[in-house]
PDB file of C-alpha atoms in Angstrom:
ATOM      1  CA  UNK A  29       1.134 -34.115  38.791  1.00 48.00           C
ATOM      2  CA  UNK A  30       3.097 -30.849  38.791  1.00 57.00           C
ATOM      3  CA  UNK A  31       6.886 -30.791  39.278  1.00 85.00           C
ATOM      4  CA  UNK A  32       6.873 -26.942  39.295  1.00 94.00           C
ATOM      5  CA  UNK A  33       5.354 -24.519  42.184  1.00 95.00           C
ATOM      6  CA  UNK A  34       5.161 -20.943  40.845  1.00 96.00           C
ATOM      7  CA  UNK A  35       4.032 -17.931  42.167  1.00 97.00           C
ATOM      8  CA  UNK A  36       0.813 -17.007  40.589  1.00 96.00           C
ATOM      9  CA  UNK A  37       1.526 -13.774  39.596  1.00 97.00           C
ATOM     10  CA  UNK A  38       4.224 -10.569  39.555  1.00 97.00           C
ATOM     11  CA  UNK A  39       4.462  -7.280  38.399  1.00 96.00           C
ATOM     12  CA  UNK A  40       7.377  -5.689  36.919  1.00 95.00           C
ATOM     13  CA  UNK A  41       8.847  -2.020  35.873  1.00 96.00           C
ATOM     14  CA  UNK A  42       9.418  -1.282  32.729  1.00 97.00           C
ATOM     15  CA  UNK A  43      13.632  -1.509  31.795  1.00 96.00           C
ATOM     16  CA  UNK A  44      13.959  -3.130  35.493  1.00 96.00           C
ATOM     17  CA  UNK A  45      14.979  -6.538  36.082  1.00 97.00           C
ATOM     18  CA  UNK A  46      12.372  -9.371  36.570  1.00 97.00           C
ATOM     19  CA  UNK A  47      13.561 -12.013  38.832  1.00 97.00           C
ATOM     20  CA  UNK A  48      10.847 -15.091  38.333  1.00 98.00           C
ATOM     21  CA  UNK A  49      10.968 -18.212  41.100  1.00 98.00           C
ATOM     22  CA  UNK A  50      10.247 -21.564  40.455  1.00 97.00           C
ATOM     23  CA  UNK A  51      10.743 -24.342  43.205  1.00 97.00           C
ATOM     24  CA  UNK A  52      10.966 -27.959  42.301  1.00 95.00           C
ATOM     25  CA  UNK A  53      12.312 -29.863  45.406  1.00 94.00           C
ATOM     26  CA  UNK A  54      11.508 -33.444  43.479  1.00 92.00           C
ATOM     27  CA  UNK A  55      13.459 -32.783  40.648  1.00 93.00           C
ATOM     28  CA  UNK A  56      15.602 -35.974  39.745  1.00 90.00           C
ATOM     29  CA  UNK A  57      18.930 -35.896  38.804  1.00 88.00           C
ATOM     30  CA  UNK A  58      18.536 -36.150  34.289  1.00 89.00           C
ATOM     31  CA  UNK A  59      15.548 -34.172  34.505  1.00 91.00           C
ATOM     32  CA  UNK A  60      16.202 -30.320  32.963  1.00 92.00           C
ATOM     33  CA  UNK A  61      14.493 -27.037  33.795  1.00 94.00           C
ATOM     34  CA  UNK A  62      12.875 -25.227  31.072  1.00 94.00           C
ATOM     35  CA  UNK A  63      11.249 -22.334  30.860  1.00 96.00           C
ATOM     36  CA  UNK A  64       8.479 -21.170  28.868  1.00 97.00           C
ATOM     37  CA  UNK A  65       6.312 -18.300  28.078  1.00 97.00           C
ATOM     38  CA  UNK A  66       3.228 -17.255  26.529  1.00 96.00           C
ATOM     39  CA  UNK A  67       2.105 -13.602  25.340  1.00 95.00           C
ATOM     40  CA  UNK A  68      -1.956 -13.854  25.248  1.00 91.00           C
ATOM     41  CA  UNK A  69      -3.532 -15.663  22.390  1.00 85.00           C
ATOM     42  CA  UNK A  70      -0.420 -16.729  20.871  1.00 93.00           C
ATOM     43  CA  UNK A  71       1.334 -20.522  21.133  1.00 94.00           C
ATOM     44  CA  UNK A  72       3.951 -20.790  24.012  1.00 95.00           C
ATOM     45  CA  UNK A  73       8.029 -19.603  23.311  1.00 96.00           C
ATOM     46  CA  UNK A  74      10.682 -21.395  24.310  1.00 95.00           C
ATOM     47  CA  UNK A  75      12.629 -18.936  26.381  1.00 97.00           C
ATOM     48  CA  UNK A  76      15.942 -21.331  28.120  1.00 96.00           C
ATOM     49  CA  UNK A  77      16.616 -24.485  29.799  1.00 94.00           C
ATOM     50  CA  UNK A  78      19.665 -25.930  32.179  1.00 94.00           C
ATOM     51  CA  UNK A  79      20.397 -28.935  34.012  1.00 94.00           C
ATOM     52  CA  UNK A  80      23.288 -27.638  36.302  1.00 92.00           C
ATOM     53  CA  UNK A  81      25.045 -24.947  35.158  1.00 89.00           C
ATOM     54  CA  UNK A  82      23.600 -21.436  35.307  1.00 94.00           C
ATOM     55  CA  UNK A  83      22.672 -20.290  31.629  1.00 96.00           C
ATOM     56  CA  UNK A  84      22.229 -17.076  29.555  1.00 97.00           C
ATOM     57  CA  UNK A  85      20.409 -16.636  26.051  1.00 96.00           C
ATOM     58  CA  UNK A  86      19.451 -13.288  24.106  1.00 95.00           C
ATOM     59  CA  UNK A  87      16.353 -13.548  26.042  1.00 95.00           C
ATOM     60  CA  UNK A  88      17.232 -14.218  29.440  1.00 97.00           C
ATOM     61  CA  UNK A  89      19.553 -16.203  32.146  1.00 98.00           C
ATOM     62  CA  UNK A  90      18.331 -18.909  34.213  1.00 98.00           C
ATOM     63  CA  UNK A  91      19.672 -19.196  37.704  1.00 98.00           C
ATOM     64  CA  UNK A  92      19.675 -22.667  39.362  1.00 97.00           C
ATOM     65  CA  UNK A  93      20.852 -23.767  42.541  1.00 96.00           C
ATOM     66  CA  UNK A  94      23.432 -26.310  43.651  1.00 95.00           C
ATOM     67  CA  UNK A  95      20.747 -28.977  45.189  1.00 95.00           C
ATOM     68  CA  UNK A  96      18.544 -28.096  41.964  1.00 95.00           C
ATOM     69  CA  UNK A  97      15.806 -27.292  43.943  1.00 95.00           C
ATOM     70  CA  UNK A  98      14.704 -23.973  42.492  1.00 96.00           C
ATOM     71  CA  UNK A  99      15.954 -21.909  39.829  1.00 97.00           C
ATOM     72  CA  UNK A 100      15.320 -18.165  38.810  1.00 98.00           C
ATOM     73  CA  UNK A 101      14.256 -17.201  35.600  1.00 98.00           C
ATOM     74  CA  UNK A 102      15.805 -13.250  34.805  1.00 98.00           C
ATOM     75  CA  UNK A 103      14.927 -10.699  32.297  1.00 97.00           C
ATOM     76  CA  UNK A 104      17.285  -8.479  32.752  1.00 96.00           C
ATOM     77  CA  UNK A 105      15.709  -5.659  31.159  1.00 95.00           C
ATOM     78  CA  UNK A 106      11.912  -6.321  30.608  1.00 96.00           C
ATOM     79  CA  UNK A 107       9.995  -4.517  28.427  1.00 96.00           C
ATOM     80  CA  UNK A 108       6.107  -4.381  27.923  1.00 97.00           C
ATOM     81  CA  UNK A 109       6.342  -6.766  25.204  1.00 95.00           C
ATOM     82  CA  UNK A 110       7.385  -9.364  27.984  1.00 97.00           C
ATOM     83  CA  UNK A 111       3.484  -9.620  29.908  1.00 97.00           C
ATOM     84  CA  UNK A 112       3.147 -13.009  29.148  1.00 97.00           C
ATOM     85  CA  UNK A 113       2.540 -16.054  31.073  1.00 97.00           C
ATOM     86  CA  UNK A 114       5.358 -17.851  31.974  1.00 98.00           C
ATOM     87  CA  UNK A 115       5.997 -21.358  32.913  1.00 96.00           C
ATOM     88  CA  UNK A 116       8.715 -23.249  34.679  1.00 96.00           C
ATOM     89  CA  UNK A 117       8.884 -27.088  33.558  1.00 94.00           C
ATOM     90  CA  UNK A 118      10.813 -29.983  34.520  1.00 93.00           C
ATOM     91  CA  UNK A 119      11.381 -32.954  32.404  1.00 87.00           C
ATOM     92  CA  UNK A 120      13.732 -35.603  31.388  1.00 83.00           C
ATOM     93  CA  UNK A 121      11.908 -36.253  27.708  1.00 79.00           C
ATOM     94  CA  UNK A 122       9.872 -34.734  25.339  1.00 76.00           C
ATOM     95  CA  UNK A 123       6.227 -34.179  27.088  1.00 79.00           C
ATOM     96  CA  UNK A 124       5.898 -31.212  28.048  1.00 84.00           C
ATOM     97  CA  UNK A 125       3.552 -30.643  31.077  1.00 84.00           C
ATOM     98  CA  UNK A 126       2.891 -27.263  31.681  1.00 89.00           C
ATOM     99  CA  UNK A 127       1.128 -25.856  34.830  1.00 89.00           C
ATOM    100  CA  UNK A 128      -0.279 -22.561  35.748  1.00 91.00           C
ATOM    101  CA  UNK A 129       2.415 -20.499  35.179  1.00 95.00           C
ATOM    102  CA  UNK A 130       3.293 -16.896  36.502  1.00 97.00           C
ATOM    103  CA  UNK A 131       1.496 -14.043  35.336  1.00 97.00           C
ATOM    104  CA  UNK A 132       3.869 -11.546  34.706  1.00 98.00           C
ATOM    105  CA  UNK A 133       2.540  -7.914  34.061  1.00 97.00           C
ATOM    106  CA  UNK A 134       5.697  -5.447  32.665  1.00 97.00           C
ATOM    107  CA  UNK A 135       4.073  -1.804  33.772  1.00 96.00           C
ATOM    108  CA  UNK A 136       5.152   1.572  32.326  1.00 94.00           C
TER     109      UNK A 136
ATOM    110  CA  UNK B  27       8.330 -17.672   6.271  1.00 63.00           C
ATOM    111  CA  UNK B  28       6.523 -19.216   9.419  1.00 69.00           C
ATOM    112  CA  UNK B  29       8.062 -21.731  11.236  1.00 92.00           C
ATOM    113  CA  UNK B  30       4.862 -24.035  12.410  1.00 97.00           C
ATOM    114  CA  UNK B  31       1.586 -23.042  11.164  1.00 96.00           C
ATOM    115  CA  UNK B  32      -2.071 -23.940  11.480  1.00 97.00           C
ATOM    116  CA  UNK B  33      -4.898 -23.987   9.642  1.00 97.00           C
ATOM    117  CA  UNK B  34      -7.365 -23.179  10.166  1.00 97.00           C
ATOM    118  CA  UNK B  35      -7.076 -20.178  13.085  1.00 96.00           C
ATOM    119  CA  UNK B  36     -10.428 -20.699  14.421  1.00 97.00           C
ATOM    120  CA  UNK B  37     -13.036 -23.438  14.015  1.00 97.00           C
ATOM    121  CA  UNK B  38     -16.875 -23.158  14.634  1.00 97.00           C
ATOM    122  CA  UNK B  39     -18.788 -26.635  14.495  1.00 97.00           C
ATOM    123  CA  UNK B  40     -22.049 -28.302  15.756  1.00 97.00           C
ATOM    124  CA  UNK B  41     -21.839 -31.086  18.105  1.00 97.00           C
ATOM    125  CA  UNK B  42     -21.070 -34.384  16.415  1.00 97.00           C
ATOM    126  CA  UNK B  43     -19.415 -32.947  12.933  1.00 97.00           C
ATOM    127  CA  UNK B  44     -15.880 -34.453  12.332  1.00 97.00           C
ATOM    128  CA  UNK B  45     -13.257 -32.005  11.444  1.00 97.00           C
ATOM    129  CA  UNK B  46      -9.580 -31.740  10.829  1.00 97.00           C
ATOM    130  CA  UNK B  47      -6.434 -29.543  11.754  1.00 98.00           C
ATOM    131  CA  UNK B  48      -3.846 -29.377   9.266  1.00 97.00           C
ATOM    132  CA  UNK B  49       0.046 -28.469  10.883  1.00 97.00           C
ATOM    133  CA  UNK B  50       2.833 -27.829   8.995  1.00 97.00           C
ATOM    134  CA  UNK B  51       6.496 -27.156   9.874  1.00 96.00           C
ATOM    135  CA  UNK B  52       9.366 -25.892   7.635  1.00 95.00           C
ATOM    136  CA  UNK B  53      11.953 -26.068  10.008  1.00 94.00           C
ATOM    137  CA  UNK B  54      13.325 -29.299   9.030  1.00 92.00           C
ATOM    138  CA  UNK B  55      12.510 -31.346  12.340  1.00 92.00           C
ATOM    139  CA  UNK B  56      11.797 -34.733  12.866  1.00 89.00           C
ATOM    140  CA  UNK B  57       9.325 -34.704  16.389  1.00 91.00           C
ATOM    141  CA  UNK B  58       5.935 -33.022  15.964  1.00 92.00           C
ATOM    142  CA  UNK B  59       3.390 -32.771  18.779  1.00 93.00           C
ATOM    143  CA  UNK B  60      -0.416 -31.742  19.449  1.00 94.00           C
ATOM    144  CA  UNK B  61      -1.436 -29.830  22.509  1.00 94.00           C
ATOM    145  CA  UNK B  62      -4.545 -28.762  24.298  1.00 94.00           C
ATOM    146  CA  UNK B  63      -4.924 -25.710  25.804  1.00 94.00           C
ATOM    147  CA  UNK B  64      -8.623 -25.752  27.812  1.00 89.00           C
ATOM    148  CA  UNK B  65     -10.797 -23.192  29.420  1.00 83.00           C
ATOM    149  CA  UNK B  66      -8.924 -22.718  32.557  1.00 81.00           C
ATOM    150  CA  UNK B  67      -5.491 -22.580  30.512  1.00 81.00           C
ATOM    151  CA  UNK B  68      -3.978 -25.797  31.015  1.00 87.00           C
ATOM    152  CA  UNK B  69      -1.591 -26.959  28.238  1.00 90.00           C
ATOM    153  CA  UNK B  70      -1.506 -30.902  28.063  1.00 90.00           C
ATOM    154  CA  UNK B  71       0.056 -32.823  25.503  1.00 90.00           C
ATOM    155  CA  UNK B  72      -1.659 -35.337  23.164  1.00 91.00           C
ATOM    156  CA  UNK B  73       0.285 -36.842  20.974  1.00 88.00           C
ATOM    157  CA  UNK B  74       4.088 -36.850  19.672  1.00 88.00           C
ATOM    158  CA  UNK B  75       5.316 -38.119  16.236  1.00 86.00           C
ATOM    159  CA  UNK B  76       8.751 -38.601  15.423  1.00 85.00           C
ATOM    160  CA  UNK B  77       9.633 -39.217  11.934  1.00 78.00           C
ATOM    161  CA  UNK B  78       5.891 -40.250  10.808  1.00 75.00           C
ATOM    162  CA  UNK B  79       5.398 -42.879  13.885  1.00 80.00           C
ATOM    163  CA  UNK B  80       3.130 -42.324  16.728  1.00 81.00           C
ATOM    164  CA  UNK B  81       5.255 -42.097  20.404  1.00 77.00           C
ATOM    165  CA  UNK B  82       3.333 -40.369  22.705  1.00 73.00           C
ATOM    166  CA  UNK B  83      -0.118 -41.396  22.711  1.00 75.00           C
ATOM    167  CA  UNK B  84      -1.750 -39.407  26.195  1.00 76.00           C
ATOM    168  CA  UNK B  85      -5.019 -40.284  27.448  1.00 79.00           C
ATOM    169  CA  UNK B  86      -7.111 -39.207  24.740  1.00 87.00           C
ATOM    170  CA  UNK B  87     -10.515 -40.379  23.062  1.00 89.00           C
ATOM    171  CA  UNK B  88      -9.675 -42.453  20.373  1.00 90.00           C
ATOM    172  CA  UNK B  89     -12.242 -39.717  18.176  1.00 94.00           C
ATOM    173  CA  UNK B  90      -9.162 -37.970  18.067  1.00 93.00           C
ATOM    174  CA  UNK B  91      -6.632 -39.422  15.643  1.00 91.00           C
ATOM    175  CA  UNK B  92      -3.494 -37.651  14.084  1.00 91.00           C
ATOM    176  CA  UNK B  93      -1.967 -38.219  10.708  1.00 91.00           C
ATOM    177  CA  UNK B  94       1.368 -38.091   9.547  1.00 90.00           C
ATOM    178  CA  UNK B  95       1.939 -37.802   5.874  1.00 89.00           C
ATOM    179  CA  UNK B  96       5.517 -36.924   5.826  1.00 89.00           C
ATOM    180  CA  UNK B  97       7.746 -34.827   8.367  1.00 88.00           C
ATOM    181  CA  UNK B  98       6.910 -31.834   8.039  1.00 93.00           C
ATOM    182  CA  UNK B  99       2.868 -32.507   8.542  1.00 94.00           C
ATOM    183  CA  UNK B 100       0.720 -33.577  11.652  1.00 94.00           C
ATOM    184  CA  UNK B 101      -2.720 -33.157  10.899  1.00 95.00           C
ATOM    185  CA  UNK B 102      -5.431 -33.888  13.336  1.00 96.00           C
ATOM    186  CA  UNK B 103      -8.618 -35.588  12.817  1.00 96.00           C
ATOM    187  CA  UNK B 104     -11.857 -35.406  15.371  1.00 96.00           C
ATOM    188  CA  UNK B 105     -15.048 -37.446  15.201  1.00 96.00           C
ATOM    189  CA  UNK B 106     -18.212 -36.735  16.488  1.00 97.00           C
ATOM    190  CA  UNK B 107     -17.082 -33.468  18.544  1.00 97.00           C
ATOM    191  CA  UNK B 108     -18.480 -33.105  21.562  1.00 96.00           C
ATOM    192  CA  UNK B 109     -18.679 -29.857  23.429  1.00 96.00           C
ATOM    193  CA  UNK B 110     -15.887 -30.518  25.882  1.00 93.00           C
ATOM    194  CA  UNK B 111     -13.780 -30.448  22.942  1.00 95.00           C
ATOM    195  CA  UNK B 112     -13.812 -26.737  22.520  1.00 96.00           C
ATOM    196  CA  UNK B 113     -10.474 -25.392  23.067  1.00 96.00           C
ATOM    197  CA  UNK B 114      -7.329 -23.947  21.570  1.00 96.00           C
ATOM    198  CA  UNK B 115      -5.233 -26.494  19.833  1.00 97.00           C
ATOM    199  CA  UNK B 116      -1.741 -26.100  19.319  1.00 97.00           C
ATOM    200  CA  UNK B 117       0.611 -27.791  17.053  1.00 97.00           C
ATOM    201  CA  UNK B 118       4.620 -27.958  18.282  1.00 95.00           C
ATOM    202  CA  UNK B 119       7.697 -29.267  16.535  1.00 94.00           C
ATOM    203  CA  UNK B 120      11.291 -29.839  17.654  1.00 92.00           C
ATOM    204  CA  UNK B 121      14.464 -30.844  16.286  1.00 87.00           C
ATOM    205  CA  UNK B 122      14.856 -33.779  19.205  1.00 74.00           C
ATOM    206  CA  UNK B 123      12.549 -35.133  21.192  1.00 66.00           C
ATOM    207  CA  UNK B 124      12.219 -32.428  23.726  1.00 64.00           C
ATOM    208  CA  UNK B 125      14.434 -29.716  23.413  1.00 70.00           C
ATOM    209  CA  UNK B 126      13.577 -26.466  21.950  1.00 88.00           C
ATOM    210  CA  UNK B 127       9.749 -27.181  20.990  1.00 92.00           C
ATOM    211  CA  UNK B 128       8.443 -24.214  18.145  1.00 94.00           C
ATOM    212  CA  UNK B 129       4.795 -23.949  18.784  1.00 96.00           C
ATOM    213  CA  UNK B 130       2.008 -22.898  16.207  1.00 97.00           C
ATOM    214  CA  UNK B 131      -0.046 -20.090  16.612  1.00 96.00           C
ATOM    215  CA  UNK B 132      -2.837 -22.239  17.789  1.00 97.00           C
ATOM    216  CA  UNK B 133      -6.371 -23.322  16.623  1.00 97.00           C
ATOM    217  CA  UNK B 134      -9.271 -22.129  18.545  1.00 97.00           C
ATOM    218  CA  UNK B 135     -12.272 -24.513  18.098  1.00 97.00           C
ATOM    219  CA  UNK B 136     -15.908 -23.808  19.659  1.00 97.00           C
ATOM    220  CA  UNK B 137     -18.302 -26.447  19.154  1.00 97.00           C
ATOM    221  CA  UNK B 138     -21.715 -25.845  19.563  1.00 96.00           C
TER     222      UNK B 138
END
């Protein structure tokens, strides 16, 4: 029952941008976009949600587009300590459902 | 000073033992959750507790039952654990229902 296509994986360079897709063409109009990650063996982090608006945290900005079909998750300068799986989800209450994610690898 | 914790980290246990995660959560929030994690990485939600009452109840065996002693504990009780049981468990809380959710560091069980 996934909302959320991701790619399954992406490598990165160390200090560049990482620019991470997520479509989800079904999205209704009160559901948001969140984005999650999680670094291996460790519970997931709540890295930045929107419902319209593009948004920007400490940790990153989140891109989405006018028909709120897909959004773009951004590092803007990604370090190692950013490999982590990361997941796009799209709700309108408090469960969660996370799918496979994007493997994102940060390289030296 | 650890937001949501777990105990215990990992959890080793024959087939048909009951045992129990304890959560915990000094953050002040009212919603705590329980999530699976299995084998091939899939987090699913189980259950969601919002000021001590049960409302999110997924599609789980009724072996599995969570308790709710005050706000800032979700504990989680298994009977007679069966192998497909083995995976990481992870505790969540949030200060709504939804929003921000602060996850645990997760409790890996293996039964045997």
């Amino acid at each position: 029952d996934a909302k959320t296509t991701q790619p399954p994986s992406m490598d990165c360079a160390e200090g560049r941008a990482a620019n991470l897709p997520c479509n989800h063409s079904t999205i209704s109009g009160n559901e948001y976009v969140y984005w999650y990650r999680q670094i291996h063996s460790q519970g997931p982090q709540y890295i930045i949600h929107g419902l319209k608006n593009n948004e920007t945290n400490e940790m990153a900005s989140l891109i989405i587009t006018e028909d709120r079909k897909s959004s773009t998750l951004i590092l803007p300068h990604a370090t190692l300590r950013d490999t982590a799986v990361y997941y796009c989800i799209v709700t309108n209450d408090y469960k969660l459902s996370f799918g496979a994610g994007t493997t994102v690898t940060v390289r030296a | 000073d650890t937001a949501v914790s777990q105990t215990p980290k990992y959890l080793v246990t024959q087939m048909g033992n009951d045992k129990s995660i304890k959560c915990e959560q000094n953050l002040g929030h009212d919603t705590m959750y329980w999530y699976k994690q299995d084998s091939k990485k899939f987090l699913k939600i189980m259950f969601s507790y919002n000021n001590k009452e049960l409302i999110i109840n997924e599609t789980v065996p009724n072996r599995f039952s969570p308790k709710s002693p005050d706000k800032a504990h979700l504990n989680l009780h298994i009977n007679s654990l069966e192998l497909g049981d083995s995976a990481v468990y992870f505790c969540a809380s949030s200060q709504v229902r939804g929003l921000e959710q602060f996850f645990g560091p997760g409790t890996r069980l293996t039964v045997l």
